[in-house]
Amino acid sequence: MIKIKGVSKEFKQKKIKIQALRAVSMEIRRLEFFGIVGASGSGKSTLLKLINGLDDLTAGEILIDGDSLKDINKKERRRKIQTIGMIFQQFNLLQNLTVRQNVGLPLKVQGKKNPQKVKEMLAFVGMEEHINNYPSQLSGGQKQRVAIARALTTAPSILLCDEPTSALDEHNGHEVMKLLKKTQEEFGTTIVFVSHELELIKQWCNRAAILEEGRLLAIVDVSKNQVVNSETSYYQKAMDYLT
Ligand SMILES: Nc1ncnc2c1ncn2[C@@H]1O[C@H](COP(=O)(O)OP(=O)(O)O)[C@@H](O)[C@H]1O
Ligand SMILES: [Mg+2]
């Protein structure tokens, strides 16, 4: 379970302060497919990076399965963060490594090389035939599937997904969403899915948090049988459409 308590994040650029998150609190339950939705700049990526321990909080705290990331020592923190996987809009594969090397990288870094696991995860995402290819030889959808395989090699309990389909066409985006659902079902992974696309949140998420300018406006139970409402504010549109 991920507990986010009064989390704020401020960036300082020269003399300008940017309040990326303002006292955000929420709980993401084990095994949820949880959405984080909001317009560009609302703080979605910042929140994911904080959950993943990639950046420091300005205020508040984040607890992963009861442990605050700031209370534990470096080694424990590293172990904790290793139970969290992440995928990105631009896939973030290393161009000079093969698919096999990219997928094997997290295990290698942890000193736990496991060629069998690499093959197993590539089979899970349907990319085993491409094991010796380089990223430049793959389509966007294939790259994202490889990135998912890479994130899953360490058997994370949580997979953070930052706009994973935004660089893909509709068909490939759908394939990636199906794969995330399959990940949740087969491995019991909690999925945190960030998107500005309400349709995807509606179709795939159990609950969703709506962010605007760093503030949490609502957490909604996503209902699957409502029709689209007319244009108003992003918040009103999200509320009307998602609930
Ligand atoms: N490293 C950074 N330095 C300065 N400002 C940042 C940084 N990262 C994000 N921001 C700012 O914080 C706000 C939230 O950004 P972000 O979390 O990327 O939003 P989203 O992912 O919802 O588009 C934006 O105003 C953005 O410009
Ligand atoms: Mg973002």
mmCIF file of C-alpha atoms and ligand atoms in Angstrom:
data_model
loop_
_atom_site.group_PDB
_atom_site.id
_atom_site.type_symbol
_atom_site.label_atom_id
_atom_site.label_comp_id
_atom_site.label_asym_id
_atom_site.label_seq_id
_atom_site.Cartn_x
_atom_site.Cartn_y
_atom_site.Cartn_z
ATOM 1 C CA MET A 1 0.000 0.000 0.000
ATOM 2 C CA ILE A 2 1.182 3.507 -0.834
ATOM 3 C CA LYS A 3 0.274 6.205 1.660
ATOM 4 C CA ILE A 4 0.869 9.784 0.555
ATOM 5 C CA LYS A 5 0.545 12.209 3.460
ATOM 6 C CA GLY A 6 0.450 15.973 2.946
ATOM 7 C CA VAL A 7 3.086 15.865 0.243
ATOM 8 C CA SER A 8 4.359 19.121 -1.206
ATOM 9 C CA LYS A 9 7.104 19.635 -3.732
ATOM 10 C CA GLU A 10 8.646 22.938 -4.629
ATOM 11 C CA PHE A 11 11.154 23.471 -7.407
ATOM 12 C CA LYS A 12 13.404 26.507 -7.381
ATOM 13 C CA GLN A 13 14.571 27.770 -10.728
ATOM 14 C CA LYS A 14 16.836 30.766 -10.284
ATOM 15 C CA LYS A 15 14.632 32.990 -8.147
ATOM 16 C CA ILE A 16 11.321 31.559 -9.215
ATOM 17 C CA LYS A 17 9.609 28.975 -7.034
ATOM 18 C CA ILE A 18 7.337 26.441 -8.650
ATOM 19 C CA GLN A 19 4.877 24.676 -6.393
ATOM 20 C CA ALA A 20 4.526 21.389 -8.255
ATOM 21 C CA LEU A 21 2.541 19.623 -5.490
ATOM 22 C CA ARG A 22 0.559 21.234 -2.684
ATOM 23 C CA ALA A 23 -0.300 19.125 0.378
ATOM 24 C CA VAL A 24 -1.438 16.088 -1.571
ATOM 25 C CA SER A 25 -2.755 13.104 0.424
ATOM 26 C CA MET A 26 -4.063 9.800 -0.862
ATOM 27 C CA GLU A 27 -3.854 6.068 -0.351
ATOM 28 C CA ILE A 28 -3.297 3.648 -3.156
ATOM 29 C CA ARG A 29 -4.424 0.170 -2.204
ATOM 30 C CA ARG A 30 -2.689 -3.095 -2.889
ATOM 31 C CA LEU A 31 -3.668 -4.563 -6.254
ATOM 32 C CA GLU A 32 -5.452 -1.471 -7.496
ATOM 33 C CA PHE A 33 -5.282 -0.160 -11.027
ATOM 34 C CA PHE A 34 -5.068 3.432 -9.809
ATOM 35 C CA GLY A 35 -5.214 6.420 -12.130
ATOM 36 C CA ILE A 36 -3.648 9.839 -11.694
ATOM 37 C CA VAL A 37 -5.175 12.282 -14.117
ATOM 38 C CA GLY A 38 -4.741 15.983 -14.801
ATOM 39 C CA ALA A 39 -3.763 18.479 -17.452
ATOM 40 C CA SER A 40 -0.123 18.954 -18.445
ATOM 41 C CA GLY A 41 1.863 20.557 -15.606
ATOM 42 C CA SER A 42 -0.566 19.467 -12.868
ATOM 43 C CA GLY A 43 2.138 17.514 -11.022
ATOM 44 C CA LYS A 44 1.537 13.929 -12.129
ATOM 45 C CA SER A 45 5.118 13.040 -13.046
ATOM 46 C CA THR A 46 6.438 14.802 -9.958
ATOM 47 C CA LEU A 47 4.215 12.649 -7.759
ATOM 48 C CA LEU A 48 5.388 9.422 -9.431
ATOM 49 C CA LYS A 49 9.031 10.403 -9.018
ATOM 50 C CA LEU A 50 8.477 11.064 -5.328
ATOM 51 C CA ILE A 51 6.790 7.675 -4.854
ATOM 52 C CA ASN A 52 9.773 6.094 -6.576
ATOM 53 C CA GLY A 53 12.242 7.907 -4.341
ATOM 54 C CA LEU A 54 13.810 9.600 -7.380
ATOM 55 C CA ASP A 55 13.380 13.041 -5.841
ATOM 56 C CA ASP A 56 13.093 14.516 -2.338
ATOM 57 C CA LEU A 57 9.907 15.888 -0.825
ATOM 58 C CA THR A 58 9.604 19.491 0.320
ATOM 59 C CA ALA A 59 7.011 18.533 2.958
ATOM 60 C CA GLY A 60 4.929 15.544 4.021
ATOM 61 C CA GLU A 61 5.803 11.877 3.729
ATOM 62 C CA ILE A 62 5.263 8.804 1.632
ATOM 63 C CA LEU A 63 4.921 5.367 3.177
ATOM 64 C CA ILE A 64 5.355 2.197 1.180
ATOM 65 C CA ASP A 65 3.844 -0.785 3.019
ATOM 66 C CA GLY A 66 4.026 1.164 6.265
ATOM 67 C CA ASP A 67 7.638 2.371 5.974
ATOM 68 C CA SER A 68 8.377 6.024 5.399
ATOM 69 C CA LEU A 69 11.047 6.469 2.733
ATOM 70 C CA LYS A 70 12.733 9.145 4.833
ATOM 71 C CA ASP A 71 12.918 7.106 8.073
ATOM 72 C CA ILE A 72 14.837 4.192 6.666
ATOM 73 C CA ASN A 73 18.556 4.014 5.991
ATOM 74 C CA LYS A 74 20.087 4.108 2.537
ATOM 75 C CA LYS A 75 20.315 0.361 2.148
ATOM 76 C CA GLU A 76 16.721 -0.242 3.239
ATOM 77 C CA ARG A 77 15.579 2.616 1.037
ATOM 78 C CA ARG A 78 17.312 1.068 -1.943
ATOM 79 C CA ARG A 79 15.680 -2.277 -1.196
ATOM 80 C CA LYS A 80 12.288 -0.625 -0.835
ATOM 81 C CA ILE A 81 12.667 1.245 -4.089
ATOM 82 C CA GLN A 82 13.647 -1.996 -5.796
ATOM 83 C CA THR A 83 10.111 -3.248 -5.106
ATOM 84 C CA ILE A 84 8.845 -0.448 -7.355
ATOM 85 C CA GLY A 85 9.116 -0.577 -11.145
ATOM 86 C CA MET A 86 8.596 2.319 -13.503
ATOM 87 C CA ILE A 87 7.852 2.835 -17.184
ATOM 88 C CA PHE A 88 7.861 6.087 -19.144
ATOM 89 C CA GLN A 89 6.273 7.790 -22.125
ATOM 90 C CA GLN A 90 9.563 7.718 -24.058
ATOM 91 C CA PHE A 91 10.384 4.119 -22.982
ATOM 92 C CA ASN A 92 13.897 5.059 -21.739
ATOM 93 C CA LEU A 93 15.667 2.064 -23.253
ATOM 94 C CA LEU A 94 19.429 2.329 -23.686
ATOM 95 C CA GLN A 95 20.064 2.604 -27.414
ATOM 96 C CA ASN A 96 23.480 0.942 -27.418
ATOM 97 C CA LEU A 97 22.260 -2.173 -25.597
ATOM 98 C CA THR A 98 20.284 -5.065 -27.069
ATOM 99 C CA VAL A 99 16.830 -6.008 -25.848
ATOM 100 C CA ARG A 100 18.423 -8.798 -23.790
ATOM 101 C CA GLN A 101 20.898 -6.364 -22.191
ATOM 102 C CA ASN A 102 18.250 -3.706 -21.538
ATOM 103 C CA VAL A 103 15.917 -6.163 -19.840
ATOM 104 C CA GLY A 104 18.777 -7.727 -17.878
ATOM 105 C CA LEU A 105 20.060 -4.384 -16.617
ATOM 106 C CA PRO A 106 18.088 -4.020 -13.324
ATOM 107 C CA LEU A 107 19.123 -7.523 -12.236
ATOM 108 C CA LYS A 108 22.726 -6.900 -13.263
ATOM 109 C CA VAL A 109 22.801 -3.671 -11.247
ATOM 110 C CA GLN A 110 21.548 -5.625 -8.235
ATOM 111 C CA GLY A 111 24.242 -8.255 -8.802
ATOM 112 C CA LYS A 112 21.595 -10.897 -9.562
ATOM 113 C CA LYS A 113 22.183 -11.742 -13.224
ATOM 114 C CA ASN A 114 19.439 -14.118 -14.376
ATOM 115 C CA PRO A 115 19.298 -14.895 -18.118
ATOM 116 C CA GLN A 116 16.355 -17.236 -17.576
ATOM 117 C CA LYS A 117 14.301 -14.474 -15.956
ATOM 118 C CA VAL A 118 15.093 -12.145 -18.851
ATOM 119 C CA LYS A 119 13.772 -14.726 -21.326
ATOM 120 C CA GLU A 120 10.727 -15.403 -19.175
ATOM 121 C CA MET A 121 9.775 -11.726 -18.995
ATOM 122 C CA LEU A 122 10.353 -11.231 -22.719
ATOM 123 C CA ALA A 123 8.028 -14.171 -23.364
ATOM 124 C CA PHE A 124 5.468 -12.605 -21.022
ATOM 125 C CA VAL A 125 5.399 -9.425 -23.123
ATOM 126 C CA GLY A 126 5.600 -11.353 -26.434
ATOM 127 C CA MET A 127 9.026 -10.038 -27.414
ATOM 128 C CA GLU A 128 11.260 -13.112 -27.089
ATOM 129 C CA GLU A 129 11.941 -13.177 -30.843
ATOM 130 C CA HIS A 130 13.522 -9.735 -30.573
ATOM 131 C CA ILE A 131 15.985 -10.595 -27.822
ATOM 132 C CA ASN A 132 19.035 -9.728 -29.951
ATOM 133 C CA ASN A 133 17.590 -6.596 -31.569
ATOM 134 C CA TYR A 134 18.525 -3.047 -30.664
ATOM 135 C CA PRO A 135 15.835 -0.532 -29.644
ATOM 136 C CA SER A 136 16.228 1.331 -32.961
ATOM 137 C CA GLN A 137 14.986 -1.812 -34.722
ATOM 138 C CA LEU A 138 11.699 -1.844 -32.774
ATOM 139 C CA SER A 139 8.398 0.008 -33.102
ATOM 140 C CA GLY A 140 7.165 2.233 -30.278
ATOM 141 C CA GLY A 141 4.752 -0.404 -29.005
ATOM 142 C CA GLN A 142 7.510 -3.020 -29.035
ATOM 143 C CA LYS A 143 9.851 -0.691 -27.139
ATOM 144 C CA GLN A 144 7.266 -0.142 -24.438
ATOM 145 C CA ARG A 145 6.730 -3.901 -24.126
ATOM 146 C CA VAL A 146 10.478 -4.343 -23.657
ATOM 147 C CA ALA A 147 10.440 -1.556 -21.046
ATOM 148 C CA ILE A 148 7.655 -3.404 -19.210
ATOM 149 C CA ALA A 149 9.673 -6.637 -19.313
ATOM 150 C CA ARG A 150 12.662 -4.735 -17.899
ATOM 151 C CA ALA A 151 10.564 -3.266 -15.085
ATOM 152 C CA LEU A 152 9.174 -6.706 -14.187
ATOM 153 C CA THR A 153 12.448 -8.629 -13.919
ATOM 154 C CA THR A 154 12.861 -7.590 -10.293
ATOM 155 C CA ALA A 155 9.273 -8.689 -9.516
ATOM 156 C CA PRO A 156 8.097 -5.268 -8.301
ATOM 157 C CA SER A 157 4.981 -5.116 -6.130
ATOM 158 C CA ILE A 158 4.169 -1.699 -7.615
ATOM 159 C CA LEU A 159 4.496 -0.580 -11.236
ATOM 160 C CA LEU A 160 4.448 3.179 -11.825
ATOM 161 C CA CYS A 161 3.417 4.100 -15.365
ATOM 162 C CA ASP A 162 4.000 7.672 -16.564
ATOM 163 C CA GLU A 163 1.891 8.239 -19.694
ATOM 164 C CA PRO A 164 3.051 4.886 -21.100
ATOM 165 C CA THR A 165 0.798 5.063 -24.158
ATOM 166 C CA SER A 166 1.098 8.766 -25.026
ATOM 167 C CA ALA A 167 3.744 8.198 -27.682
ATOM 168 C CA LEU A 168 1.830 5.289 -29.237
ATOM 169 C CA ASP A 169 -1.020 5.004 -31.728
ATOM 170 C CA GLU A 170 -4.363 3.723 -30.485
ATOM 171 C CA HIS A 171 -3.791 0.067 -31.354
ATOM 172 C CA ASN A 172 -0.365 -0.148 -29.739
ATOM 173 C CA GLY A 173 -1.572 1.870 -26.777
ATOM 174 C CA HIS A 174 -4.363 -0.646 -26.266
ATOM 175 C CA GLU A 175 -1.891 -3.536 -26.433
ATOM 176 C CA VAL A 176 0.222 -1.890 -23.727
ATOM 177 C CA MET A 177 -2.849 -1.324 -21.517
ATOM 178 C CA LYS A 178 -3.823 -4.981 -21.907
ATOM 179 C CA LEU A 179 -0.316 -5.952 -20.895
ATOM 180 C CA LEU A 180 -0.498 -3.791 -17.766
ATOM 181 C CA LYS A 181 -3.806 -5.444 -16.855
ATOM 182 C CA LYS A 182 -2.261 -8.874 -17.427
ATOM 183 C CA THR A 183 0.668 -7.846 -15.202
ATOM 184 C CA GLN A 184 -1.728 -6.879 -12.429
ATOM 185 C CA GLU A 185 -3.641 -10.157 -12.737
ATOM 186 C CA GLU A 186 -0.746 -12.588 -13.141
ATOM 187 C CA PHE A 187 1.779 -11.088 -10.751
ATOM 188 C CA GLY A 188 -0.499 -9.237 -8.330
ATOM 189 C CA THR A 189 1.219 -5.967 -9.171
ATOM 190 C CA THR A 190 -0.337 -2.692 -8.038
ATOM 191 C CA ILE A 191 -0.561 -0.432 -11.079
ATOM 192 C CA VAL A 192 -0.305 3.356 -10.758
ATOM 193 C CA PHE A 193 -1.212 4.765 -14.134
ATOM 194 C CA VAL A 194 -0.628 8.429 -14.951
ATOM 195 C CA SER A 195 -2.411 9.908 -17.938
ATOM 196 C CA HIS A 196 -4.074 13.054 -19.212
ATOM 197 C CA GLU A 197 -6.405 10.890 -21.298
ATOM 198 C CA LEU A 198 -9.701 10.472 -19.488
ATOM 199 C CA GLU A 199 -10.810 7.687 -21.820
ATOM 200 C CA LEU A 200 -7.949 5.443 -20.707
ATOM 201 C CA ILE A 201 -8.541 6.159 -17.019
ATOM 202 C CA LYS A 202 -12.210 5.380 -17.507
ATOM 203 C CA GLN A 203 -11.590 2.135 -19.319
ATOM 204 C CA TRP A 204 -8.841 0.679 -17.143
ATOM 205 C CA CYS A 205 -8.784 2.172 -13.629
ATOM 206 C CA ASN A 206 -10.641 1.237 -10.451
ATOM 207 C CA ARG A 207 -10.131 4.628 -8.859
ATOM 208 C CA ALA A 208 -8.457 7.837 -9.929
ATOM 209 C CA ALA A 209 -7.012 10.979 -8.398
ATOM 210 C CA ILE A 210 -7.667 14.249 -10.202
ATOM 211 C CA LEU A 211 -4.835 16.791 -9.954
ATOM 212 C CA GLU A 212 -4.894 20.455 -10.910
ATOM 213 C CA GLU A 213 -1.969 22.826 -10.477
ATOM 214 C CA GLY A 214 -0.438 20.572 -7.857
ATOM 215 C CA ARG A 215 -3.604 20.185 -5.832
ATOM 216 C CA LEU A 216 -5.578 17.008 -5.360
ATOM 217 C CA LEU A 217 -9.124 17.943 -6.314
ATOM 218 C CA ALA A 218 -10.805 14.567 -5.899
ATOM 219 C CA ILE A 219 -10.356 10.835 -5.713
ATOM 220 C CA VAL A 220 -13.106 9.092 -7.617
ATOM 221 C CA ASP A 221 -14.412 5.569 -7.983
ATOM 222 C CA VAL A 222 -14.421 5.139 -11.724
ATOM 223 C CA SER A 223 -17.738 3.947 -13.045
ATOM 224 C CA LYS A 224 -17.784 2.280 -16.427
ATOM 225 C CA ASN A 225 -21.278 3.166 -17.617
ATOM 226 C CA GLN A 226 -21.599 6.911 -17.936
ATOM 227 C CA VAL A 227 -21.637 8.949 -21.092
ATOM 228 C CA VAL A 228 -19.341 11.854 -21.908
ATOM 229 C CA ASN A 229 -20.542 15.217 -20.690
ATOM 230 C CA SER A 230 -20.134 18.592 -22.329
ATOM 231 C CA GLU A 231 -16.983 20.714 -22.023
ATOM 232 C CA THR A 232 -16.474 22.607 -18.801
ATOM 233 C CA SER A 233 -13.386 22.838 -16.614
ATOM 234 C CA TYR A 234 -10.988 19.905 -16.741
ATOM 235 C CA TYR A 235 -12.052 19.060 -13.212
ATOM 236 C CA GLN A 236 -15.781 19.131 -13.994
ATOM 237 C CA LYS A 237 -15.246 17.166 -17.162
ATOM 238 C CA ALA A 238 -13.210 14.575 -15.268
ATOM 239 C CA MET A 239 -15.830 14.308 -12.510
ATOM 240 C CA ASP A 240 -18.719 14.033 -14.947
ATOM 241 C CA TYR A 241 -16.986 11.543 -17.140
ATOM 242 C CA LEU A 242 -15.210 9.323 -14.629
ATOM 243 C CA THR A 243 -17.820 8.925 -11.911
HETATM 244 N N1 LIG B 1 12.928 19.419 -12.346
HETATM 245 C C1 LIG B 1 12.072 20.446 -12.362
HETATM 246 N N2 LIG B 1 12.516 21.722 -12.180
HETATM 247 C C2 LIG B 1 11.677 22.769 -12.200
HETATM 248 N N3 LIG B 1 10.345 22.661 -12.366
HETATM 249 C C3 LIG B 1 9.839 21.433 -12.562
HETATM 250 C C4 LIG B 1 10.672 20.264 -12.578
HETATM 251 N N4 LIG B 1 9.888 19.170 -12.792
HETATM 252 C C5 LIG B 1 8.630 19.651 -12.900
HETATM 253 N N5 LIG B 1 8.586 20.990 -12.761
HETATM 254 C C6 LIG B 1 7.376 21.843 -12.802
HETATM 255 O O1 LIG B 1 6.444 21.317 -11.887
HETATM 256 C C7 LIG B 1 5.129 21.377 -12.419
HETATM 257 C C8 LIG B 1 4.550 19.969 -12.505
HETATM 258 O O2 LIG B 1 5.259 19.240 -13.480
HETATM 259 P P1 LIG B 1 4.989 17.705 -13.818
HETATM 260 O O3 LIG B 1 4.934 16.925 -12.568
HETATM 261 O O4 LIG B 1 5.972 17.290 -14.832
HETATM 262 O O5 LIG B 1 3.518 17.774 -14.457
HETATM 263 P P2 LIG B 1 2.726 16.711 -15.345
HETATM 264 O O6 LIG B 1 3.466 15.427 -15.307
HETATM 265 O O7 LIG B 1 1.361 16.636 -14.724
HETATM 266 O O8 LIG B 1 2.657 17.301 -16.717
HETATM 267 C C9 LIG B 1 5.248 22.065 -13.752
HETATM 268 O O9 LIG B 1 4.997 23.439 -13.556
HETATM 269 C C10 LIG B 1 6.685 21.826 -14.148
HETATM 270 O O10 LIG B 1 7.151 22.840 -14.988
HETATM 271 MG MG MG B 2 4.262 14.304 -16.845
#
